[in-house]
Amino acid sequence: MKKFKFIPALLSIMLLAFLAVGCSKDSAGTGDKGGKKSGKINVGIVLPTKDEPRWVQDETRFKDALKDSDYSTEILFSQGSSAKEKENVETLISKGIEVLIIAPHDGPAAGAAVAAAKKEGIKVISYDRLITNTDAVDYYVTFDSVAVGEAQGQFLIDHAGDGKGIPLYLYAGAASDNNAFLFFEGAWKVLQPKIADGTFIIANSSEAEALKDKADLSRDELSKVLGQVTTNWDPNEAKNKAQTHLTAASGDLKGDVVILAPNDGTSRSIADVFGSDPDVSNYVITGQDAEKASIQYIIDGKQSMTVFKDVRTLVADAMGMAIDILDGNTPETTGSYDNGSIEVPAKQTNVIVVEQENVKSELIDSGYYEESDFTGL
Ligand code: BGC
């Protein structure tokens, strides 16, 4: 009998221990809640979607950075929905957060969610993507997004080969994301002179073609072009658009081509389409985010470059700001961004172009990825 009593007792102790471990694992999964006095959450983090490796990278880097933090945090994903995003912010408000770090799914639509946080006296840090048309944003941590587009455009120019009349295919991000405008603006700045002088011929956008002699595009003009060549950050939409464009393209818009693809997810799917067209002899294609799958594509010669945005720096900047705020200090900023309503004080980080030659030095030697993550390096 004793034995039987002992076993359930032991079992329940083991179960409790298991649950405790399970819980701490779970809290690590959604953010570190350790070491924290009152059980409330100090910093809430809201990311746009788990469906893109880019944002899963951010989650991982946040978790790494938070391991030894004294402050409690929780990370929630909005899964591409502004309604879910608002719900996430409300959940975090109810948990007593003092700082909200948020990468909005949709820049203008996130205004309502952050206004609710602001009302509660919570400081709001816009993360990577700017929340627009609201005064309820206190700070912005970001990469230099115009420089991302410039690097993409310059890469196409430098790798296009000689001659004139090279077909240029343009693709862009989602118009609900302010970054999509900044990326395209940067790319256009360097590509436009080469379009105007006939080096490149725009293959897939009558709106861009109509603006080819204009160096600086207004927001409205950018909107028109984006409206035509947007991928909505969706690899499937990118693939469908690329297929439609190639089906419509005449022979002189094939051969050796260059392609402005806004990020890695869309780049891989566009590259697959161009790579399987027998009339495309060679293509140069851009990307951004240094996603593992794209690094493999670069090693394999299927994607030409990516713009590496070291998420460790962005995370450190965002958490550094949050801690300054929690400690009652004023965060350091390096400039500001006009969000259509106010000038948001911002901290900006540089970006690095990665191609086959420097994958190892930039991504492996820096400890960002493991060599064993890739084949053929
Ligand atoms: C980010 C990119 C990302 C894209 C799609 C942009 O706002 O800056 O890194 O690829 O959104 O999620």
Short mmCIF file of C-alpha atoms and ligand atoms in Angstrom, two decimals:
data_model
loop_
_atom_site.label_atom_id
_atom_site.label_comp_id
_atom_site.label_asym_id
_atom_site.label_seq_id
_atom_site.Cartn_x
_atom_site.Cartn_y
_atom_site.Cartn_z
CA MET A 1 0.00 0.00 0.00
CA LYS A 2 2.75 2.34 0.98
CA LYS A 3 4.33 1.74 -2.36
CA PHE A 4 1.13 2.72 -4.17
CA LYS A 5 0.83 5.91 -2.14
CA PHE A 6 4.43 6.72 -2.80
CA ILE A 7 4.16 6.27 -6.54
CA PRO A 8 1.25 8.67 -7.03
CA ALA A 9 3.01 11.14 -4.73
CA LEU A 10 6.20 10.77 -6.71
CA LEU A 11 4.24 10.96 -9.90
CA SER A 12 2.54 14.16 -8.87
CA ILE A 13 5.87 15.67 -7.85
CA MET A 14 7.29 14.63 -11.20
CA LEU A 15 4.23 16.00 -12.95
CA LEU A 16 4.53 19.31 -11.14
CA ALA A 17 8.21 19.48 -11.97
CA PHE A 18 7.39 18.63 -15.58
CA LEU A 19 4.70 21.32 -15.70
CA ALA A 20 7.03 23.83 -14.14
CA VAL A 21 9.65 23.08 -16.76
CA GLY A 22 6.95 23.07 -19.43
CA CYS A 23 5.67 26.45 -18.26
CA SER A 24 9.06 28.04 -18.16
CA LYS A 25 9.70 26.64 -21.61
CA ASP A 26 6.38 28.04 -22.76
CA SER A 27 7.07 31.44 -21.30
CA ALA A 28 10.44 31.39 -23.01
CA GLY A 29 8.51 30.56 -26.17
CA THR A 30 6.40 33.67 -25.98
CA GLY A 31 8.94 35.83 -24.25
CA ASP A 32 10.99 35.67 -21.10
CA LYS A 33 8.92 36.11 -17.99
CA GLY A 34 11.62 35.19 -15.50
CA GLY A 35 13.01 37.20 -12.58
CA LYS A 36 10.06 39.45 -12.44
CA LYS A 37 8.62 40.78 -9.30
CA SER A 38 4.89 41.28 -9.72
CA GLY A 39 3.95 38.84 -12.48
CA LYS A 40 3.10 41.71 -14.80
CA ILE A 41 4.74 42.17 -18.16
CA ASN A 42 7.08 45.15 -18.58
CA VAL A 43 7.57 45.12 -22.33
CA GLY A 44 5.10 43.86 -24.92
CA ILE A 45 6.39 42.94 -28.38
CA VAL A 46 4.06 42.56 -31.36
CA LEU A 47 5.38 41.17 -34.66
CA PRO A 48 3.43 41.03 -37.94
CA THR A 49 3.48 37.36 -38.93
CA LYS A 50 5.07 34.02 -38.25
CA ASP A 51 4.60 33.05 -41.89
CA GLU A 52 7.74 34.87 -43.05
CA PRO A 53 11.16 33.70 -41.83
CA ARG A 54 12.18 37.36 -41.49
CA TRP A 55 9.90 37.86 -38.45
CA VAL A 56 10.67 34.47 -36.93
CA GLN A 57 14.29 35.62 -37.06
CA ASP A 58 13.31 38.68 -35.04
CA GLU A 59 11.51 36.52 -32.48
CA THR A 60 14.58 34.30 -32.09
CA ARG A 61 16.89 37.28 -31.72
CA PHE A 62 14.56 38.88 -29.16
CA LYS A 63 14.55 35.66 -27.15
CA ASP A 64 18.35 35.45 -27.30
CA ALA A 65 18.69 39.04 -26.17
CA LEU A 66 16.15 38.64 -23.37
CA LYS A 67 17.61 35.54 -21.76
CA ASP A 68 19.32 37.44 -18.99
CA SER A 69 17.03 40.44 -18.83
CA ASP A 70 15.60 41.59 -15.52
CA TYR A 71 12.50 42.80 -17.27
CA SER A 72 9.62 40.58 -18.28
CA THR A 73 8.48 40.52 -21.89
CA GLU A 74 5.95 38.79 -24.06
CA ILE A 75 5.98 38.38 -27.85
CA LEU A 76 2.75 38.06 -29.84
CA PHE A 77 2.23 37.66 -33.58
CA SER A 78 -0.55 39.37 -35.55
CA GLN A 79 -0.63 36.87 -38.43
CA GLY A 80 -1.18 39.50 -41.10
CA SER A 81 -4.32 40.89 -39.48
CA SER A 82 -4.80 44.40 -38.10
CA ALA A 83 -7.72 43.13 -35.97
CA LYS A 84 -5.50 40.46 -34.38
CA GLU A 85 -2.81 43.10 -33.91
CA LYS A 86 -5.21 45.34 -31.98
CA GLU A 87 -6.32 42.38 -29.89
CA ASN A 88 -2.65 41.59 -29.13
CA VAL A 89 -2.00 45.15 -28.03
CA GLU A 90 -5.10 45.06 -25.81
CA THR A 91 -3.96 41.76 -24.25
CA LEU A 92 -0.57 43.28 -23.48
CA ILE A 93 -2.15 46.45 -22.07
CA SER A 94 -4.22 44.27 -19.73
CA LYS A 95 -0.97 42.65 -18.56
CA GLY A 96 0.34 46.02 -17.43
CA ILE A 97 3.05 46.71 -20.02
CA GLU A 98 4.89 50.01 -19.80
CA VAL A 99 6.55 49.81 -23.20
CA LEU A 100 5.16 48.43 -26.47
CA ILE A 101 7.52 47.44 -29.28
CA ILE A 102 5.49 46.89 -32.43
CA ALA A 103 6.20 46.12 -36.08
CA PRO A 104 2.81 46.89 -37.63
CA HIS A 105 1.15 44.63 -40.15
CA ASP A 106 -0.36 47.72 -41.78
CA GLY A 107 1.25 51.08 -40.95
CA PRO A 108 -1.79 53.38 -40.98
CA ALA A 109 -4.20 50.75 -39.61
CA ALA A 110 -2.03 50.22 -36.53
CA GLY A 111 -2.81 53.79 -35.42
CA ALA A 112 -5.87 52.72 -33.45
CA ALA A 113 -3.98 50.00 -31.57
CA VAL A 114 -1.16 52.31 -30.50
CA ALA A 115 -3.59 55.09 -29.60
CA ALA A 116 -5.12 52.67 -27.08
CA ALA A 117 -1.66 52.02 -25.62
CA LYS A 118 -0.82 55.71 -25.52
CA LYS A 119 -4.04 56.39 -23.60
CA GLU A 120 -2.74 54.10 -20.86
CA GLY A 121 0.55 56.02 -20.69
CA ILE A 122 2.48 53.24 -22.44
CA LYS A 123 5.47 54.32 -24.53
CA VAL A 124 5.32 53.01 -28.09
CA ILE A 125 8.37 52.01 -30.14
CA SER A 126 7.68 51.39 -33.81
CA TYR A 127 9.93 48.49 -34.81
CA ASP A 128 11.34 48.21 -38.37
CA ARG A 129 8.09 49.46 -39.93
CA LEU A 130 6.84 52.97 -39.16
CA ILE A 131 3.31 53.41 -37.86
CA THR A 132 1.95 56.30 -39.90
CA ASN A 133 -0.57 59.12 -39.50
CA THR A 134 -0.73 59.08 -35.71
CA ASP A 135 0.90 60.98 -32.87
CA ALA A 136 0.79 57.87 -30.68
CA VAL A 137 4.33 56.71 -31.59
CA ASP A 138 7.20 57.77 -29.34
CA TYR A 139 10.22 56.22 -31.03
CA TYR A 140 11.24 54.32 -34.15
CA VAL A 141 14.05 51.77 -34.52
CA THR A 142 14.80 50.94 -38.10
CA PHE A 143 17.31 49.96 -40.73
CA ASP A 144 18.17 52.50 -43.39
CA SER A 145 15.40 51.43 -45.75
CA VAL A 146 16.19 53.91 -48.53
CA ALA A 147 19.75 52.49 -48.49
CA VAL A 148 18.27 48.99 -48.90
CA GLY A 149 16.59 50.05 -52.15
CA GLU A 150 19.68 51.94 -53.32
CA ALA A 151 21.83 48.85 -52.73
CA GLN A 152 19.38 46.70 -54.69
CA GLY A 153 19.27 49.14 -57.61
CA GLN A 154 23.04 49.61 -57.65
CA PHE A 155 23.58 45.85 -57.65
CA LEU A 156 21.44 45.50 -60.77
CA ILE A 157 23.40 48.27 -62.49
CA ASP A 158 26.76 46.74 -61.53
CA HIS A 159 25.82 43.22 -62.65
CA ALA A 160 23.70 43.90 -65.73
CA GLY A 161 26.46 43.45 -68.26
CA ASP A 162 27.18 45.80 -71.15
CA GLY A 163 24.93 47.29 -73.72
CA LYS A 164 21.59 49.03 -73.85
CA GLY A 165 17.99 47.93 -73.78
CA ILE A 166 18.34 45.42 -70.94
CA PRO A 167 14.86 44.38 -69.74
CA LEU A 168 14.18 45.48 -66.14
CA TYR A 169 11.38 43.83 -64.18
CA LEU A 170 10.17 45.79 -61.15
CA TYR A 171 8.49 44.34 -58.07
CA ALA A 172 7.64 46.03 -54.77
CA GLY A 173 6.38 45.30 -51.26
CA ALA A 174 2.95 45.95 -49.77
CA ALA A 175 1.56 49.47 -50.06
CA SER A 176 0.30 49.18 -46.47
CA ASP A 177 3.96 49.10 -45.37
CA ASN A 178 5.79 52.43 -45.36
CA ASN A 179 9.04 50.55 -45.94
CA ALA A 180 7.84 49.39 -49.35
CA PHE A 181 7.81 53.05 -50.43
CA LEU A 182 11.27 53.70 -48.96
CA PHE A 183 12.77 50.62 -50.64
CA PHE A 184 11.31 51.55 -54.01
CA GLU A 185 12.28 55.20 -53.61
CA GLY A 186 15.91 54.16 -52.95
CA ALA A 187 15.98 51.77 -55.90
CA TRP A 188 14.36 54.29 -58.25
CA LYS A 189 16.89 56.95 -57.26
CA VAL A 190 19.74 54.89 -58.72
CA LEU A 191 17.88 53.04 -61.48
CA GLN A 192 16.05 56.01 -63.01
CA PRO A 193 19.10 57.57 -64.75
CA LYS A 194 19.83 54.17 -66.30
CA ILE A 195 16.23 53.87 -67.45
CA ALA A 196 16.27 57.41 -68.84
CA ASP A 197 19.49 56.78 -70.81
CA GLY A 198 18.17 53.53 -72.32
CA THR A 199 20.43 51.09 -70.46
CA PHE A 200 17.33 49.48 -69.00
CA ILE A 201 13.86 49.09 -70.51
CA ILE A 202 11.05 48.69 -68.01
CA ALA A 203 9.39 45.39 -68.91
CA ASN A 204 6.36 45.18 -66.66
CA SER A 205 5.05 48.55 -65.51
CA SER A 206 3.39 51.17 -67.70
CA GLU A 207 3.11 53.45 -64.64
CA ALA A 208 6.87 53.34 -64.03
CA GLU A 209 7.49 53.73 -67.76
CA ALA A 210 5.36 56.91 -67.78
CA LEU A 211 7.56 58.34 -65.00
CA LYS A 212 10.91 57.30 -66.42
CA ASP A 213 12.21 60.85 -66.84
CA LYS A 214 11.42 61.85 -63.25
CA ALA A 215 14.24 61.44 -60.75
CA ASP A 216 12.12 62.06 -57.64
CA LEU A 217 8.73 60.47 -57.38
CA SER A 218 6.00 61.85 -55.11
CA ARG A 219 4.16 59.56 -52.72
CA ASP A 220 1.21 59.52 -55.15
CA GLU A 221 3.44 58.58 -58.06
CA LEU A 222 5.10 55.86 -56.01
CA SER A 223 1.63 54.60 -55.06
CA LYS A 224 0.71 54.29 -58.72
CA VAL A 225 3.79 52.21 -59.51
CA LEU A 226 3.43 50.10 -56.36
CA GLY A 227 -0.23 49.54 -57.23
CA GLN A 228 0.95 47.87 -60.42
CA VAL A 229 3.99 45.91 -59.24
CA THR A 230 3.20 45.10 -55.62
CA THR A 231 3.75 41.59 -54.32
CA ASN A 232 1.96 42.44 -51.06
CA TRP A 233 4.99 40.74 -49.52
CA ASP A 234 3.39 37.48 -50.59
CA PRO A 235 5.63 34.96 -52.44
CA ASN A 236 2.60 33.44 -54.16
CA GLU A 237 1.37 36.75 -55.43
CA ALA A 238 4.93 37.48 -56.59
CA LYS A 239 5.06 34.17 -58.44
CA ASN A 240 1.70 34.74 -60.14
CA LYS A 241 2.69 38.24 -61.20
CA ALA A 242 6.03 37.06 -62.56
CA GLN A 243 4.28 34.31 -64.54
CA THR A 244 1.79 36.79 -65.97
CA HIS A 245 4.58 39.19 -66.90
CA LEU A 246 6.67 36.55 -68.63
CA THR A 247 3.67 35.18 -70.49
CA ALA A 248 2.96 38.67 -71.80
CA ALA A 249 6.59 39.49 -72.60
CA SER A 250 7.79 39.59 -76.16
CA GLY A 251 11.15 38.07 -77.11
CA ASP A 252 13.08 41.33 -76.70
CA LEU A 253 11.94 41.48 -73.06
CA LYS A 254 13.57 38.12 -72.37
CA GLY A 255 17.19 36.97 -72.84
CA ASP A 256 19.42 38.55 -70.19
CA VAL A 257 17.22 40.41 -67.71
CA VAL A 258 17.49 42.19 -64.37
CA ILE A 259 14.85 41.98 -61.67
CA LEU A 260 14.21 44.27 -58.71
CA ALA A 261 12.67 41.94 -56.11
CA PRO A 262 11.90 43.64 -52.80
CA ASN A 263 12.76 40.88 -50.32
CA ASP A 264 14.00 37.32 -50.08
CA GLY A 265 10.63 35.55 -49.91
CA THR A 266 9.39 37.21 -53.09
CA SER A 267 12.82 36.97 -54.73
CA ARG A 268 12.96 33.19 -54.46
CA SER A 269 9.55 32.71 -56.01
CA ILE A 270 10.20 35.23 -58.81
CA ALA A 271 13.61 33.62 -59.42
CA ASP A 272 11.95 30.21 -59.76
CA VAL A 273 9.66 31.58 -62.47
CA PHE A 274 12.42 33.32 -64.43
CA GLY A 275 14.79 30.40 -63.94
CA SER A 276 12.36 28.01 -65.57
CA ASP A 277 11.60 30.14 -68.64
CA PRO A 278 13.61 28.74 -71.58
CA ASP A 279 13.75 32.19 -73.20
CA VAL A 280 15.40 33.82 -70.19
CA SER A 281 19.11 33.13 -70.63
CA ASN A 282 20.33 34.87 -67.51
CA TYR A 283 18.79 36.90 -64.72
CA VAL A 284 20.16 39.11 -61.95
CA ILE A 285 17.78 39.39 -59.00
CA THR A 286 17.84 41.27 -55.71
CA GLY A 287 16.49 40.42 -52.26
CA GLN A 288 16.71 41.47 -48.64
CA ASP A 289 16.69 39.93 -45.14
CA ALA A 290 19.41 37.28 -45.52
CA GLU A 291 16.86 34.53 -44.92
CA LYS A 292 18.52 31.13 -44.69
CA ALA A 293 16.65 29.82 -47.74
CA SER A 294 17.90 32.77 -49.77
CA ILE A 295 21.47 32.34 -48.59
CA GLN A 296 21.23 28.79 -49.95
CA TYR A 297 19.80 30.22 -53.21
CA ILE A 298 22.74 32.62 -53.39
CA ILE A 299 25.24 29.81 -52.80
CA ASP A 300 23.46 27.81 -55.53
CA GLY A 301 23.49 30.78 -57.94
CA LYS A 302 19.69 31.11 -58.05
CA GLN A 303 19.45 34.49 -56.25
CA SER A 304 22.09 37.15 -56.93
CA MET A 305 22.21 39.11 -53.68
CA THR A 306 20.44 39.93 -50.48
CA VAL A 307 20.57 42.95 -48.21
CA PHE A 308 21.61 41.76 -44.78
CA LYS A 309 19.85 43.62 -42.01
CA ASP A 310 21.45 42.45 -38.77
CA VAL A 311 18.39 41.86 -36.63
CA ARG A 312 20.60 41.49 -33.54
CA THR A 313 21.33 45.23 -33.76
CA LEU A 314 17.68 46.19 -34.23
CA VAL A 315 16.65 44.05 -31.28
CA ALA A 316 19.43 45.50 -29.13
CA ASP A 317 18.37 49.03 -30.10
CA ALA A 318 14.70 48.37 -29.38
CA MET A 319 15.38 46.70 -26.03
CA GLY A 320 17.97 49.36 -25.16
CA MET A 321 15.31 52.02 -25.74
CA ALA A 322 12.73 50.09 -23.74
CA ILE A 323 15.12 49.71 -20.80
CA ASP A 324 16.01 53.40 -20.92
CA ILE A 325 12.31 54.21 -20.74
CA LEU A 326 11.72 51.74 -17.86
CA ASP A 327 14.70 53.19 -16.01
CA GLY A 328 13.36 56.70 -16.46
CA ASN A 329 16.01 57.77 -18.97
CA THR A 330 15.53 59.33 -22.39
CA PRO A 331 16.58 56.95 -25.20
CA GLU A 332 19.26 58.12 -27.61
CA THR A 333 18.16 58.70 -31.19
CA THR A 334 20.07 59.49 -34.35
CA GLY A 335 17.45 61.36 -36.38
CA SER A 336 13.74 61.43 -37.03
CA TYR A 337 11.11 60.19 -39.49
CA ASP A 338 8.02 62.07 -40.58
CA ASN A 339 5.10 59.66 -40.14
CA GLY A 340 2.58 61.96 -41.80
CA SER A 341 1.49 63.35 -38.45
CA ILE A 342 4.61 63.95 -36.34
CA GLU A 343 8.42 63.70 -36.54
CA VAL A 344 9.19 60.43 -34.76
CA PRO A 345 12.63 60.34 -33.07
CA ALA A 346 14.48 57.40 -34.59
CA LYS A 347 17.55 55.22 -34.29
CA GLN A 348 18.77 53.88 -37.63
CA THR A 349 21.07 50.98 -38.50
CA ASN A 350 23.12 50.41 -41.65
CA VAL A 351 22.72 47.48 -44.01
CA ILE A 352 25.20 45.21 -45.81
CA VAL A 353 25.04 43.73 -49.31
CA VAL A 354 25.64 39.97 -49.32
CA GLU A 355 26.46 38.00 -52.45
CA GLN A 356 28.23 34.69 -53.09
CA GLU A 357 31.70 36.13 -52.35
CA ASN A 358 30.96 37.42 -48.87
CA VAL A 359 28.36 35.00 -47.48
CA LYS A 360 31.03 33.39 -45.35
CA SER A 361 32.66 36.54 -44.01
CA GLU A 362 29.43 38.42 -43.30
CA LEU A 363 27.12 35.70 -42.08
CA ILE A 364 29.17 32.76 -40.85
CA ASP A 365 32.29 34.43 -39.45
CA SER A 366 30.11 37.01 -37.70
CA GLY A 367 28.25 34.18 -35.94
CA TYR A 368 24.90 35.11 -37.47
CA TYR A 369 24.43 31.64 -38.97
CA GLU A 370 26.20 28.29 -38.67
CA GLU A 371 28.13 26.97 -41.66
CA SER A 372 26.26 23.68 -41.21
CA ASP A 373 22.98 25.50 -42.01
CA PHE A 374 24.05 25.46 -45.67
CA THR A 375 25.35 23.09 -48.29
CA GLY A 376 28.09 23.88 -50.79
CA LEU A 377 29.68 26.72 -48.85
C1 BGC B 1 10.71 44.58 -43.72
C2 BGC B 1 11.40 43.53 -44.56
C3 BGC B 1 10.44 42.38 -44.83
C4 BGC B 1 9.12 42.90 -45.36
C5 BGC B 1 8.08 41.80 -45.48
C6 BGC B 1 9.43 45.03 -44.39
O1 BGC B 1 8.81 45.99 -43.65
O2 BGC B 1 11.58 45.69 -43.52
O3 BGC B 1 12.55 43.08 -43.89
O4 BGC B 1 10.97 41.51 -45.76
O5 BGC B 1 8.59 43.89 -44.51
O6 BGC B 1 7.75 41.28 -44.25
#
